Short mmCIF file of N, CA and C in Angstrom, two decimals:
data_model
loop_
_atom_site.label_atom_id
_atom_site.label_comp_id
_atom_site.label_asym_id
_atom_site.label_seq_id
_atom_site.Cartn_x
_atom_site.Cartn_y
_atom_site.Cartn_z
N MET A 1 -124.91 55.33 -49.33
CA MET A 1 -123.93 55.00 -50.33
C MET A 1 -124.41 53.75 -51.08
N LEU A 2 -124.24 53.75 -52.36
CA LEU A 2 -124.66 52.63 -53.20
C LEU A 2 -124.08 51.31 -52.73
N ALA A 3 -122.84 51.32 -52.30
CA ALA A 3 -122.20 50.08 -51.82
C ALA A 3 -122.97 49.45 -50.68
N ASP A 4 -123.56 50.27 -49.83
CA ASP A 4 -124.31 49.74 -48.69
C ASP A 4 -125.55 48.98 -49.14
N LEU A 5 -126.14 49.38 -50.24
CA LEU A 5 -127.33 48.68 -50.72
C LEU A 5 -127.02 47.24 -51.12
N TYR A 6 -125.85 47.00 -51.68
CA TYR A 6 -125.47 45.64 -52.06
C TYR A 6 -125.23 44.75 -50.84
N GLN A 7 -125.09 45.36 -49.68
CA GLN A 7 -124.82 44.61 -48.46
C GLN A 7 -125.95 44.74 -47.44
N ASP A 8 -127.10 45.21 -47.88
CA ASP A 8 -128.24 45.40 -46.99
C ASP A 8 -129.20 44.22 -47.14
N ALA A 9 -129.24 43.36 -46.14
CA ALA A 9 -130.08 42.16 -46.17
C ALA A 9 -131.56 42.50 -46.03
N ARG A 10 -131.89 43.72 -45.68
CA ARG A 10 -133.29 44.10 -45.48
C ARG A 10 -134.02 44.46 -46.76
N LEU A 11 -133.31 44.57 -47.89
CA LEU A 11 -133.96 44.94 -49.14
C LEU A 11 -134.93 43.86 -49.59
N THR A 12 -136.02 44.28 -50.18
CA THR A 12 -136.97 43.33 -50.76
C THR A 12 -136.41 42.81 -52.09
N GLY A 13 -137.00 41.78 -52.61
CA GLY A 13 -136.58 41.25 -53.91
C GLY A 13 -136.67 42.30 -55.00
N ALA A 14 -137.74 43.07 -55.00
CA ALA A 14 -137.92 44.12 -56.02
C ALA A 14 -136.83 45.19 -55.89
N GLN A 15 -136.49 45.55 -54.67
CA GLN A 15 -135.43 46.54 -54.46
C GLN A 15 -134.08 45.99 -54.91
N ARG A 16 -133.81 44.72 -54.62
CA ARG A 16 -132.54 44.12 -55.06
C ARG A 16 -132.44 44.07 -56.57
N ARG A 17 -133.55 43.81 -57.25
CA ARG A 17 -133.53 43.76 -58.72
C ARG A 17 -133.18 45.12 -59.32
N LEU A 18 -133.53 46.20 -58.66
CA LEU A 18 -133.18 47.53 -59.15
C LEU A 18 -131.67 47.72 -59.21
N LEU A 19 -130.94 47.04 -58.33
CA LEU A 19 -129.48 47.15 -58.33
C LEU A 19 -128.86 46.56 -59.59
N ASP A 20 -129.59 45.73 -60.32
CA ASP A 20 -129.07 45.16 -61.56
C ASP A 20 -128.82 46.24 -62.62
N TYR A 21 -129.34 47.43 -62.42
CA TYR A 21 -129.20 48.50 -63.40
C TYR A 21 -128.04 49.45 -63.11
N VAL A 22 -127.31 49.20 -62.06
CA VAL A 22 -126.16 50.04 -61.72
C VAL A 22 -124.92 49.16 -61.54
N PRO A 23 -123.73 49.69 -61.76
CA PRO A 23 -122.51 48.89 -61.61
C PRO A 23 -122.36 48.36 -60.18
N TRP A 24 -121.90 47.12 -60.07
CA TRP A 24 -121.70 46.50 -58.76
C TRP A 24 -120.66 47.28 -57.97
N THR A 25 -120.97 47.53 -56.73
CA THR A 25 -120.09 48.23 -55.80
C THR A 25 -120.31 47.64 -54.42
N ALA A 26 -119.26 47.43 -53.67
CA ALA A 26 -119.41 46.93 -52.30
C ALA A 26 -118.36 47.56 -51.40
N ARG A 27 -118.72 47.71 -50.14
CA ARG A 27 -117.70 48.13 -49.18
C ARG A 27 -116.68 47.01 -49.07
N LEU A 28 -115.43 47.39 -49.04
CA LEU A 28 -114.34 46.40 -48.98
C LEU A 28 -114.18 45.96 -47.53
N ARG A 29 -114.89 44.89 -47.21
CA ARG A 29 -114.82 44.32 -45.87
C ARG A 29 -115.17 42.84 -45.97
N ASN A 30 -115.02 42.15 -44.89
CA ASN A 30 -115.26 40.70 -44.86
C ASN A 30 -116.69 40.39 -44.45
N THR A 31 -117.63 40.99 -45.14
CA THR A 31 -119.05 40.69 -44.93
C THR A 31 -119.67 40.44 -46.29
N PRO A 32 -120.70 39.61 -46.35
CA PRO A 32 -121.29 39.27 -47.65
C PRO A 32 -121.88 40.47 -48.37
N ALA A 33 -121.77 40.43 -49.70
CA ALA A 33 -122.39 41.42 -50.57
C ALA A 33 -123.07 40.68 -51.71
N ARG A 34 -124.23 41.14 -52.09
CA ARG A 34 -124.93 40.55 -53.22
C ARG A 34 -124.14 40.83 -54.49
N ARG A 35 -124.00 39.83 -55.32
CA ARG A 35 -123.36 39.99 -56.63
C ARG A 35 -124.10 39.05 -57.56
N GLY A 36 -124.85 39.61 -58.50
CA GLY A 36 -125.68 38.79 -59.36
C GLY A 36 -126.74 38.09 -58.53
N ASP A 37 -126.89 36.79 -58.74
CA ASP A 37 -127.88 36.02 -57.99
C ASP A 37 -127.32 35.45 -56.70
N GLY A 38 -126.03 35.65 -56.46
CA GLY A 38 -125.41 35.07 -55.27
C GLY A 38 -124.82 36.13 -54.36
N GLN A 39 -123.97 35.66 -53.46
CA GLN A 39 -123.27 36.56 -52.55
C GLN A 39 -121.79 36.25 -52.58
N VAL A 40 -120.99 37.29 -52.38
CA VAL A 40 -119.53 37.14 -52.32
C VAL A 40 -119.01 37.91 -51.11
N ASN A 41 -117.81 37.55 -50.70
CA ASN A 41 -117.08 38.32 -49.71
C ASN A 41 -116.28 39.34 -50.53
N PRO A 42 -116.55 40.65 -50.40
CA PRO A 42 -115.88 41.64 -51.24
C PRO A 42 -114.35 41.61 -51.14
N ALA A 43 -113.81 41.36 -49.95
CA ALA A 43 -112.35 41.31 -49.80
C ALA A 43 -111.77 40.12 -50.57
N GLU A 44 -112.40 38.96 -50.45
CA GLU A 44 -111.94 37.78 -51.20
C GLU A 44 -112.12 37.99 -52.69
N TRP A 45 -113.25 38.58 -53.09
CA TRP A 45 -113.50 38.82 -54.51
C TRP A 45 -112.43 39.74 -55.10
N ALA A 46 -112.09 40.80 -54.37
CA ALA A 46 -111.07 41.74 -54.84
C ALA A 46 -109.72 41.06 -55.00
N GLU A 47 -109.38 40.19 -54.07
CA GLU A 47 -108.10 39.49 -54.15
C GLU A 47 -108.06 38.54 -55.35
N GLN A 48 -109.15 37.83 -55.59
CA GLN A 48 -109.20 36.85 -56.67
C GLN A 48 -109.36 37.48 -58.05
N ASN A 49 -109.77 38.73 -58.11
CA ASN A 49 -110.04 39.40 -59.39
C ASN A 49 -109.22 40.67 -59.56
N ARG A 50 -107.99 40.66 -59.05
CA ARG A 50 -107.15 41.86 -59.03
C ARG A 50 -107.06 42.54 -60.39
N LYS A 51 -106.85 41.81 -61.45
CA LYS A 51 -106.60 42.44 -62.76
C LYS A 51 -107.83 43.12 -63.35
N ASN A 52 -108.98 42.86 -62.78
CA ASN A 52 -110.23 43.46 -63.29
C ASN A 52 -110.97 44.25 -62.22
N THR A 53 -110.22 44.79 -61.26
CA THR A 53 -110.85 45.42 -60.09
C THR A 53 -110.18 46.74 -59.74
N VAL A 54 -110.97 47.64 -59.18
CA VAL A 54 -110.44 48.89 -58.62
C VAL A 54 -110.88 48.99 -57.17
N ILE A 55 -110.05 49.62 -56.36
CA ILE A 55 -110.35 49.91 -54.96
C ILE A 55 -110.30 51.43 -54.82
N LYS A 56 -111.33 51.97 -54.17
CA LYS A 56 -111.44 53.42 -54.03
C LYS A 56 -111.77 53.79 -52.58
N PRO A 57 -111.24 54.93 -52.11
CA PRO A 57 -111.70 55.44 -50.82
C PRO A 57 -113.17 55.85 -50.97
N ASN A 58 -113.99 55.56 -49.99
CA ASN A 58 -115.41 55.89 -50.16
C ASN A 58 -115.74 57.33 -49.80
N ASN A 59 -114.78 58.08 -49.31
CA ASN A 59 -115.06 59.46 -48.95
C ASN A 59 -114.25 60.44 -49.81
N SER A 60 -113.87 60.02 -50.99
CA SER A 60 -113.08 60.86 -51.88
C SER A 60 -113.83 61.01 -53.21
N PHE A 61 -113.23 61.72 -54.14
CA PHE A 61 -113.85 61.90 -55.44
C PHE A 61 -112.76 61.98 -56.50
N GLY A 62 -113.18 61.93 -57.74
CA GLY A 62 -112.20 61.92 -58.82
C GLY A 62 -111.36 60.66 -58.75
N ASN A 63 -110.08 60.79 -58.97
CA ASN A 63 -109.21 59.61 -58.93
C ASN A 63 -108.33 59.57 -57.68
N ARG A 64 -108.64 60.37 -56.70
CA ARG A 64 -107.83 60.42 -55.47
C ARG A 64 -107.88 59.09 -54.73
N GLY A 65 -106.73 58.48 -54.54
CA GLY A 65 -106.63 57.26 -53.76
C GLY A 65 -107.07 55.99 -54.46
N VAL A 66 -107.40 56.06 -55.74
CA VAL A 66 -107.87 54.88 -56.47
C VAL A 66 -106.69 53.97 -56.77
N LEU A 67 -106.89 52.68 -56.51
CA LEU A 67 -105.90 51.67 -56.88
C LEU A 67 -106.49 50.81 -57.99
N ILE A 68 -105.74 50.66 -59.05
CA ILE A 68 -106.17 49.85 -60.20
C ILE A 68 -105.42 48.53 -60.10
N GLY A 69 -106.18 47.45 -59.99
CA GLY A 69 -105.59 46.13 -59.75
C GLY A 69 -104.53 45.73 -60.76
N ARG A 70 -104.81 45.93 -62.03
CA ARG A 70 -103.84 45.49 -63.05
C ARG A 70 -102.56 46.32 -63.04
N ALA A 71 -102.59 47.48 -62.38
CA ALA A 71 -101.41 48.34 -62.30
C ALA A 71 -100.74 48.27 -60.92
N THR A 72 -101.22 47.38 -60.06
CA THR A 72 -100.70 47.25 -58.70
C THR A 72 -100.14 45.85 -58.52
N ASP A 73 -98.91 45.75 -57.99
CA ASP A 73 -98.35 44.40 -57.83
C ASP A 73 -99.13 43.62 -56.78
N GLU A 74 -99.05 42.30 -56.88
CA GLU A 74 -99.88 41.42 -56.08
C GLU A 74 -99.70 41.60 -54.57
N ALA A 75 -98.46 41.75 -54.12
CA ALA A 75 -98.20 41.92 -52.69
C ALA A 75 -98.81 43.22 -52.16
N GLU A 76 -98.67 44.30 -52.91
CA GLU A 76 -99.24 45.58 -52.50
C GLU A 76 -100.78 45.50 -52.51
N TRP A 77 -101.33 44.84 -53.50
CA TRP A 77 -102.78 44.67 -53.60
C TRP A 77 -103.32 43.95 -52.36
N ARG A 78 -102.66 42.87 -51.97
CA ARG A 78 -103.08 42.13 -50.77
C ARG A 78 -102.99 42.99 -49.51
N ARG A 79 -101.91 43.76 -49.42
CA ARG A 79 -101.72 44.62 -48.25
C ARG A 79 -102.85 45.64 -48.17
N VAL A 80 -103.20 46.25 -49.28
CA VAL A 80 -104.27 47.25 -49.29
C VAL A 80 -105.61 46.61 -48.93
N ILE A 81 -105.89 45.43 -49.46
CA ILE A 81 -107.15 44.74 -49.14
C ILE A 81 -107.22 44.45 -47.65
N GLU A 82 -106.15 43.93 -47.09
CA GLU A 82 -106.14 43.61 -45.66
C GLU A 82 -106.36 44.87 -44.82
N HIS A 83 -105.67 45.95 -45.19
CA HIS A 83 -105.82 47.22 -44.46
C HIS A 83 -107.26 47.73 -44.60
N ALA A 84 -107.78 47.74 -45.81
CA ALA A 84 -109.12 48.27 -46.04
C ALA A 84 -110.19 47.44 -45.34
N ALA A 85 -110.06 46.12 -45.39
CA ALA A 85 -111.05 45.25 -44.74
C ALA A 85 -111.02 45.43 -43.23
N ALA A 86 -109.84 45.67 -42.67
CA ALA A 86 -109.72 45.83 -41.22
C ALA A 86 -110.14 47.22 -40.74
N ASN A 87 -109.91 48.24 -41.56
CA ASN A 87 -110.12 49.62 -41.13
C ASN A 87 -111.32 50.32 -41.75
N GLY A 88 -111.86 49.76 -42.81
CA GLY A 88 -113.02 50.37 -43.47
C GLY A 88 -112.63 51.56 -44.32
N GLY A 89 -113.64 52.17 -44.90
CA GLY A 89 -113.41 53.39 -45.67
C GLY A 89 -113.11 53.19 -47.14
N TYR A 90 -113.25 51.97 -47.66
CA TYR A 90 -112.95 51.71 -49.07
C TYR A 90 -114.08 50.92 -49.71
N ILE A 91 -114.21 51.09 -51.02
CA ILE A 91 -115.14 50.28 -51.79
C ILE A 91 -114.37 49.54 -52.86
N VAL A 92 -115.00 48.51 -53.40
CA VAL A 92 -114.41 47.71 -54.48
C VAL A 92 -115.42 47.66 -55.61
N GLN A 93 -114.91 47.74 -56.84
CA GLN A 93 -115.74 47.68 -58.03
C GLN A 93 -114.99 46.96 -59.14
N PRO A 94 -115.72 46.36 -60.08
CA PRO A 94 -115.06 45.86 -61.28
C PRO A 94 -114.47 47.06 -62.04
N ASP A 95 -113.35 46.85 -62.68
CA ASP A 95 -112.68 47.89 -63.47
C ASP A 95 -113.32 47.92 -64.86
N SER A 96 -114.13 48.90 -65.11
CA SER A 96 -114.84 48.98 -66.40
C SER A 96 -113.90 49.22 -67.58
N TRP A 97 -112.68 49.67 -67.32
CA TRP A 97 -111.72 49.91 -68.39
C TRP A 97 -110.86 48.68 -68.68
N ALA A 98 -110.88 47.68 -67.84
CA ALA A 98 -109.98 46.54 -67.97
C ALA A 98 -110.13 45.83 -69.31
N ALA A 99 -111.33 45.75 -69.82
CA ALA A 99 -111.56 45.05 -71.10
C ALA A 99 -110.99 45.81 -72.28
N THR A 100 -110.66 47.09 -72.13
CA THR A 100 -110.17 47.87 -73.26
C THR A 100 -108.65 47.89 -73.36
N TYR A 101 -107.96 47.29 -72.38
CA TYR A 101 -106.49 47.31 -72.39
C TYR A 101 -105.92 45.95 -72.62
#
């Protein structure tokens, strides 16, 4: 899964640079993920960037189970992040549509 590559410390510098050509994706958990030149905690990043973020089940397709941060109230968003970080099975991505609304 693409999300795993952003959290794989074994990648070489050249392999990490290839990720610059695809949208950032990370498993929603409390482990570091590469983002740009640095690292972030995906769960913390999702909480701090709710209005520009989506959370998706990693074993689904289409729009099944997708949560859009700007359309989800803050308390529910936090609950979902806590559940996903504790139980796994979700990814987090920037919301590519957020800039158009």
